XYZ file of C-alpha atoms in Angstrom:
96
model
C 147.564 18.824 180.887
C 148.868 18.974 184.436
C 151.643 17.204 186.276
C 152.184 16.217 189.887
C 155.465 17.807 190.920
C 157.285 16.449 193.982
C 157.948 19.336 196.371
C 158.970 17.447 199.536
C 160.789 14.144 199.189
C 161.601 12.256 202.385
C 162.345 8.589 203.019
C 158.945 8.171 204.707
C 156.775 10.281 202.399
C 156.617 12.468 199.309
C 154.412 15.552 198.918
C 153.352 16.739 195.475
C 151.601 19.800 194.080
C 149.574 19.878 190.885
C 148.239 23.113 189.386
C 144.842 22.276 187.883
C 141.939 24.576 187.016
C 143.466 27.516 188.863
C 144.110 25.695 192.149
C 147.042 23.952 193.801
C 146.054 20.312 194.384
C 147.975 18.426 197.058
C 148.940 14.764 196.773
C 151.023 12.641 199.099
C 152.542 9.174 199.173
C 153.183 7.931 202.711
C 155.513 4.942 202.932
C 155.851 4.725 206.720
C 153.914 6.373 209.552
C 154.850 6.854 213.196
C 154.572 9.639 215.756
C 158.021 10.912 214.721
C 157.085 10.824 211.017
C 153.841 12.663 211.799
C 155.769 15.475 213.520
C 158.145 15.903 210.568
C 155.277 15.557 208.066
C 153.327 18.366 209.751
C 156.451 20.561 209.887
C 156.967 20.056 206.151
C 153.281 20.563 205.353
C 153.171 23.787 207.388
C 156.318 25.076 205.666
C 154.888 24.180 202.260
C 151.647 25.957 203.138
C 153.618 29.033 204.222
C 155.657 29.085 201.001
C 152.691 28.538 198.679
C 150.612 31.168 200.515
C 147.280 30.110 198.971
C 144.865 27.420 200.105
C 145.739 23.903 198.996
C 143.013 21.473 197.961
C 142.820 17.683 197.926
C 140.320 15.191 196.553
C 139.173 12.261 198.718
C 136.646 9.652 197.607
C 133.710 9.754 200.044
C 134.147 6.053 200.828
C 137.846 6.457 201.690
C 137.309 6.911 205.426
C 140.966 6.271 206.275
C 142.223 9.046 203.972
C 139.545 11.476 205.189
C 140.616 10.800 208.792
C 144.269 11.331 207.808
C 143.279 14.662 206.256
C 141.479 15.828 209.366
C 144.394 14.786 211.612
C 146.803 16.800 209.441
C 144.726 19.982 209.396
C 142.467 19.661 206.350
C 138.751 20.456 206.379
C 135.917 19.509 204.035
C 135.102 22.259 201.603
C 132.832 20.815 198.917
C 131.626 17.678 197.128
C 132.190 16.886 193.454
C 131.452 14.049 191.042
C 134.332 12.856 188.862
C 134.177 9.736 186.659
C 130.927 8.731 188.407
C 132.628 8.767 191.829
C 131.644 11.194 194.569
C 134.547 13.005 196.227
C 134.958 15.370 199.131
C 137.182 18.328 198.396
C 139.367 19.160 201.382
C 141.181 22.447 201.822
C 144.031 23.603 204.011
C 145.374 27.096 204.532
C 147.336 29.107 207.068
């Protein structure tokens, strides 16, 4: 069993980490987005990446174009493809 643990909690977004199968999986809930929020979000994500000091991974359904674009804009890159519950996902990774 694994749990998503909130590690950054802001009014505009929350970042979570989940340790699953030997990797740190990243999740985020974004409640509001603007240029100012993006700047703070990237500062927090970079600090989190520095503190964790291992690559983070995230799962994005291949048909979720908006989330994939968000990932690329915030420094994530495609690493692999997986099937989970009959849905194809791209695995994104982000490291220092």
